[in-house]
């Protein structure tokens, strides 16, 4: 019984982390029709930058950050590093969209090749800058240990990750459903040419959404550090999961990204524990079924 509860707890927290990664990816794919294969690299680069801002790692930025953050309260540097990593990735995402992907609008094959090439370049740059050894990220002070909830003992940090995912989901929902920016994003997702006719500057909207998606991926990278650590190849491990979540939930659907993330979290954890030899078969099987019988995903719409 304890094993089942532990797997369920890990699945829930991992689903929250996957949502932080895949929510921006879903919006980018749904709005811009860009299969952004650098999204896993945004996750990994955000994790490495967050570790460097915390003073972890062999690079000059880590040494500088260690001096800057030396006087901060224990654990406070982690959250500052997470916000700095998210902001940095927003800038990186904006540059990539503005100067590369915007020039390839409507060229799906070129977009795939460019984003794939960028992912390889980012992976090599991370390997050159931070080396091949994993960088462990300490759990922030105050979130170590466990919290009893009814009959379940829930690790405090994993509970915090879940709460952060819920807060981000609520904030994104409010933005999409209750703000003018959200109305423009929904209009762009439904019909980009008509949105342009009504005066919406879709190109600027694309950049905003891309920056938001990159920031969420970078933030998820450092938030996932205490659970996953930071290592070369992290991008290749996370990108397929984000793709499965988007295919399962539907591109452009926030609800689909949320539900799909928790479904994949449960399938991945229980599959690896119960059927380790078939873990990836079990993981990819729902994606194949969705592609065959409902290509737009559970909550997505047919793409024009």
Coordinates of C-alpha atoms in Angstrom, one line a residue:
X1 CA 0.0 0.0 0.0
X2 CA 2.8 2.4 0.8
X3 CA 4.4 1.7 -2.6
X4 CA 1.2 2.7 -4.4
X5 CA 0.8 5.9 -2.3
X6 CA 4.4 6.8 -3.0
X7 CA 4.0 6.3 -6.7
X8 CA 0.8 8.3 -6.7
X9 CA 2.5 11.2 -4.8
X10 CA 5.5 11.2 -7.2
X11 CA 3.1 11.0 -10.2
X12 CA 1.2 14.0 -9.0
X13 CA 4.2 16.2 -8.4
X14 CA 5.9 15.1 -11.6
X15 CA 2.7 15.9 -13.5
X16 CA 2.8 19.4 -12.0
X17 CA 6.4 19.8 -13.3
X18 CA 5.4 18.5 -16.7
X19 CA 2.6 21.1 -16.9
X20 CA 5.1 23.9 -16.3
X21 CA 7.1 22.6 -19.2
X22 CA 4.3 21.8 -21.6
X23 CA 1.9 24.7 -21.0
X24 CA 4.0 27.1 -22.9
X25 CA 4.8 24.5 -25.6
X26 CA 1.1 23.9 -26.1
X27 CA 0.4 27.6 -26.5
X28 CA 3.3 28.1 -29.0
X29 CA 2.3 25.1 -31.0
X30 CA -1.4 26.0 -30.9
X31 CA -0.9 29.7 -31.8
X32 CA 2.1 29.7 -34.1
X33 CA 1.9 26.2 -35.5
X34 CA 5.7 25.9 -34.8
X35 CA 6.9 22.4 -33.6
X36 CA 9.5 24.0 -31.3
X37 CA 12.0 21.3 -30.8
X38 CA 14.2 23.6 -28.7
X39 CA 11.6 23.5 -25.9
X40 CA 13.5 20.7 -24.1
X41 CA 16.7 22.7 -24.5
X42 CA 14.9 25.8 -22.9
X43 CA 14.2 23.5 -19.9
X44 CA 17.8 22.3 -19.6
X45 CA 19.4 25.7 -20.2
X46 CA 17.0 27.3 -17.6
X47 CA 18.1 24.6 -15.2
X48 CA 21.8 25.2 -15.9
X49 CA 21.4 29.0 -15.6
X50 CA 19.4 28.6 -12.4
X51 CA 22.2 26.5 -11.0
X52 CA 24.8 29.1 -12.0
X53 CA 22.8 31.9 -10.5
X54 CA 22.8 29.9 -7.2
X55 CA 26.6 29.6 -7.4
X56 CA 26.6 25.9 -8.4
X57 CA 28.9 24.9 -11.2
X58 CA 32.4 25.5 -12.5
X59 CA 31.7 28.5 -14.7
X60 CA 32.5 32.2 -14.0
X61 CA 28.8 33.1 -13.6
X62 CA 28.5 30.6 -10.8
X63 CA 31.5 32.0 -9.0
X64 CA 30.2 35.6 -9.4
X65 CA 26.7 34.5 -8.2
X66 CA 28.2 32.8 -5.2
X67 CA 29.6 36.1 -4.0
X68 CA 26.5 38.1 -4.8
X69 CA 24.1 35.7 -3.1
X70 CA 26.4 35.0 -0.2
X71 CA 24.5 37.2 2.2
X72 CA 21.0 36.1 1.3
X73 CA 18.9 33.9 3.7
X74 CA 19.2 30.2 3.2
X75 CA 16.9 29.0 0.4
X76 CA 16.1 32.6 -0.7
X77 CA 18.7 32.4 -3.5
X78 CA 16.9 29.4 -5.0
X79 CA 13.7 31.5 -5.8
X80 CA 15.7 34.5 -7.1
X81 CA 17.7 32.1 -9.3
X82 CA 14.5 30.6 -10.6
X83 CA 13.0 34.0 -11.5
X84 CA 16.3 35.1 -13.1
X85 CA 16.5 31.9 -15.1
X86 CA 12.9 32.4 -16.3
X87 CA 13.6 36.0 -17.3
X88 CA 16.8 35.1 -19.2
X89 CA 15.0 32.3 -21.1
X90 CA 12.2 34.8 -22.0
X91 CA 14.9 37.0 -23.6
X92 CA 16.5 34.0 -25.4
X93 CA 13.1 32.8 -26.7
X94 CA 12.2 36.3 -27.9
X95 CA 15.5 36.6 -29.8
X96 CA 15.0 33.1 -31.4
X97 CA 11.5 33.9 -32.5
X98 CA 12.2 37.4 -33.7
X99 CA 15.3 36.8 -35.8
X100 CA 14.9 33.2 -36.8
X101 CA 11.5 31.6 -36.7
X102 CA 9.6 34.7 -37.9
X103 CA 11.5 34.5 -41.1
X104 CA 10.4 30.9 -41.6
X105 CA 6.6 31.5 -41.1
X106 CA 4.6 28.7 -42.8
X107 CA 7.7 26.6 -43.6
X108 CA 7.2 23.7 -41.3
X109 CA 10.1 21.6 -42.5
X110 CA 12.5 24.5 -42.1
X111 CA 11.1 25.3 -38.6
X112 CA 11.7 21.7 -37.6
X113 CA 15.3 21.6 -38.9
X114 CA 16.1 25.0 -37.4
X115 CA 14.7 24.3 -34.0
X116 CA 16.3 20.8 -34.0
X117 CA 19.7 22.4 -34.9
X118 CA 19.3 25.0 -32.2
X119 CA 18.6 22.2 -29.6
X120 CA 21.9 20.5 -30.6
X121 CA 23.8 23.8 -30.4
X122 CA 22.4 24.6 -26.9
X123 CA 23.2 21.1 -25.7
X124 CA 26.8 21.5 -26.9
X125 CA 27.1 25.0 -25.4
X126 CA 25.9 23.7 -22.0
X127 CA 28.3 20.8 -22.2
X128 CA 31.2 23.1 -23.0
X129 CA 30.3 25.6 -20.3
X130 CA 29.2 23.4 -17.4
X131 CA 30.9 20.1 -18.2
X132 CA 29.5 16.6 -18.3
X133 CA 29.0 16.0 -14.6
X134 CA 25.5 16.3 -13.1
X135 CA 25.0 19.3 -10.9
X136 CA 22.8 18.5 -7.9
X137 CA 20.4 21.2 -6.8
X138 CA 19.6 21.4 -3.0
X139 CA 16.0 21.5 -1.9
X140 CA 15.3 25.1 -0.6
X141 CA 15.4 25.5 3.1
X142 CA 12.0 25.3 4.6
X143 CA 10.8 22.8 2.1
X144 CA 12.8 19.8 3.3
X145 CA 11.1 17.0 5.0
X146 CA 7.6 15.8 4.6
X147 CA 4.1 17.1 5.3
X148 CA 1.4 14.7 6.7
X149 CA -1.9 15.0 4.7
X150 CA -4.6 12.6 6.1
X151 CA -2.9 9.2 6.0
X152 CA -0.3 10.3 3.3
X153 CA 3.1 11.7 4.1
X154 CA 3.8 14.2 1.2
X155 CA 7.3 15.4 0.6
X156 CA 7.2 19.2 1.2
X157 CA 9.1 20.2 -1.9
X158 CA 7.0 18.1 -4.2
X159 CA 3.9 19.5 -2.6
X160 CA 5.3 23.0 -3.3
X161 CA 5.9 22.1 -7.0
X162 CA 2.3 20.9 -7.3
X163 CA 1.1 24.2 -5.7
X164 CA 3.2 26.2 -8.1
X165 CA 1.8 24.3 -11.0
X166 CA -1.8 25.0 -9.8
X167 CA -1.0 28.7 -9.3
X168 CA 0.6 29.0 -12.8
X169 CA -2.4 27.1 -14.3
X170 CA -4.8 29.5 -12.6
X171 CA -2.8 32.6 -13.6
X172 CA -2.7 31.4 -17.3
X173 CA -6.4 30.6 -17.2
X174 CA -7.2 34.1 -15.9
X175 CA -4.9 35.6 -18.5
X176 CA -6.4 33.7 -21.4
X177 CA -10.1 34.1 -20.3
X178 CA -10.2 37.5 -18.5
X179 CA -7.7 39.8 -20.2
X180 CA -7.5 41.6 -23.5
X181 CA -4.1 39.8 -24.2
X182 CA -5.9 36.5 -23.6
X183 CA -8.7 37.4 -26.0
X184 CA -6.1 38.2 -28.7
X185 CA -4.3 34.9 -28.1
X186 CA -7.5 33.0 -28.4
X187 CA -8.3 34.8 -31.6
X188 CA -4.9 34.0 -32.9
X189 CA -5.2 30.3 -32.0
X190 CA -8.7 30.1 -33.7
X191 CA -8.0 32.1 -36.8
X192 CA -4.7 34.0 -37.2
X193 CA -5.6 35.6 -40.6
X194 CA -8.9 36.9 -39.3
X195 CA -7.1 38.2 -36.2
X196 CA -4.8 40.3 -38.4
X197 CA -7.8 41.7 -40.2
X198 CA -9.3 43.0 -36.9
X199 CA -6.1 44.9 -36.1
X200 CA -4.4 42.4 -33.8
X201 CA -0.6 42.6 -34.3
X202 CA -0.1 38.9 -34.5
X203 CA 3.6 39.1 -35.0
X204 CA 4.0 40.9 -31.6
X205 CA 1.6 38.4 -30.1
X206 CA 3.7 35.5 -31.4
X207 CA 6.8 37.0 -29.7
X208 CA 5.0 37.5 -26.4
X209 CA 3.7 33.9 -26.4
X210 CA 7.1 32.5 -27.4
X211 CA 8.8 34.4 -24.6
X212 CA 6.1 33.2 -22.1
X213 CA 6.6 29.6 -23.2
X214 CA 10.4 29.9 -23.0
X215 CA 10.2 31.5 -19.5
X216 CA 7.9 28.7 -18.2
X217 CA 10.3 26.1 -19.6
X218 CA 13.3 27.7 -18.0
X219 CA 11.4 28.2 -14.7
X220 CA 10.4 24.5 -14.8
X221 CA 14.0 23.5 -15.4
X222 CA 15.3 25.0 -12.1
X223 CA 12.2 24.1 -10.2
X224 CA 12.7 20.5 -11.3
X225 CA 16.4 20.6 -10.3
X226 CA 16.0 19.2 -6.7
X227 CA 14.0 16.3 -8.2
X228 CA 15.9 15.6 -11.4
X229 CA 19.2 17.3 -10.9
X230 CA 20.8 19.1 -13.9
X231 CA 22.8 17.0 -16.4
X232 CA 23.6 16.7 -20.1
X233 CA 20.8 15.1 -22.0
X234 CA 18.1 16.5 -19.8
X235 CA 16.6 18.2 -22.8
X236 CA 16.3 14.9 -24.7
X237 CA 14.6 13.3 -21.7
X238 CA 12.0 16.1 -21.3
X239 CA 11.1 17.1 -24.9
X240 CA 9.4 13.8 -25.8
X241 CA 7.3 14.1 -22.6
X242 CA 6.2 17.6 -23.6
X243 CA 5.3 16.4 -27.1
X244 CA 3.2 13.5 -25.7
X245 CA 1.4 15.9 -23.4
X246 CA 0.5 18.3 -26.2
X247 CA -0.6 15.5 -28.5
X248 CA -2.7 14.0 -25.8
X249 CA -4.3 17.1 -24.5
X250 CA -4.5 19.1 -27.7
X251 CA -2.4 22.0 -29.0
X252 CA -3.4 25.4 -27.7
X253 CA -5.5 23.9 -24.9
X254 CA -4.5 24.9 -21.3
X255 CA -6.9 22.3 -19.8
X256 CA -5.5 19.7 -22.2
X257 CA -2.0 20.5 -21.1
X258 CA -3.0 20.3 -17.4
X259 CA -4.9 17.0 -17.7
X260 CA -2.3 15.5 -20.1
X261 CA 0.6 16.3 -17.8
X262 CA -1.0 14.4 -14.9
X263 CA -2.0 11.5 -17.1
X264 CA 1.6 11.2 -18.4
X265 CA 3.0 11.6 -14.9
X266 CA 1.0 8.7 -13.7
X267 CA 1.7 6.5 -16.7
X268 CA 5.5 7.2 -16.6
X269 CA 5.9 6.6 -12.8
X270 CA 3.6 3.5 -12.6
X271 CA 4.9 2.1 -15.9
X272 CA 8.6 2.4 -14.8
X273 CA 7.8 0.8 -11.4
X274 CA 5.5 -2.0 -12.6
X275 CA 6.7 -2.8 -16.1
X276 CA 10.2 -1.3 -16.5
X277 CA 10.9 -3.3 -19.7
X278 CA 7.8 -1.9 -21.3
X279 CA 7.8 1.6 -19.7
X280 CA 8.2 3.5 -23.0
X281 CA 5.7 1.3 -24.8
X282 CA 3.1 2.1 -22.1
X283 CA 4.1 5.8 -22.3
X284 CA 3.8 6.2 -26.1
X285 CA 0.8 4.0 -26.5
X286 CA -1.8 6.6 -25.5
X287 CA -0.2 9.0 -28.0
X288 CA -0.6 6.5 -30.8
X289 CA -4.2 5.9 -29.9
X290 CA -5.0 9.6 -29.8
X291 CA -3.3 10.2 -33.1
X292 CA -5.3 7.4 -34.7
X293 CA -8.8 8.2 -33.3
X294 CA -8.6 11.9 -32.3
X295 CA -5.7 13.7 -33.9
X296 CA -6.6 17.1 -32.4
X297 CA -6.2 15.7 -28.9
X298 CA -8.7 15.4 -26.0
X299 CA -9.4 19.1 -25.8
X300 CA -7.9 20.5 -29.0
X301 CA -9.5 21.6 -32.2
X302 CA -8.8 20.7 -35.8
X303 CA -5.9 22.7 -37.0
X304 CA -6.5 24.6 -40.3

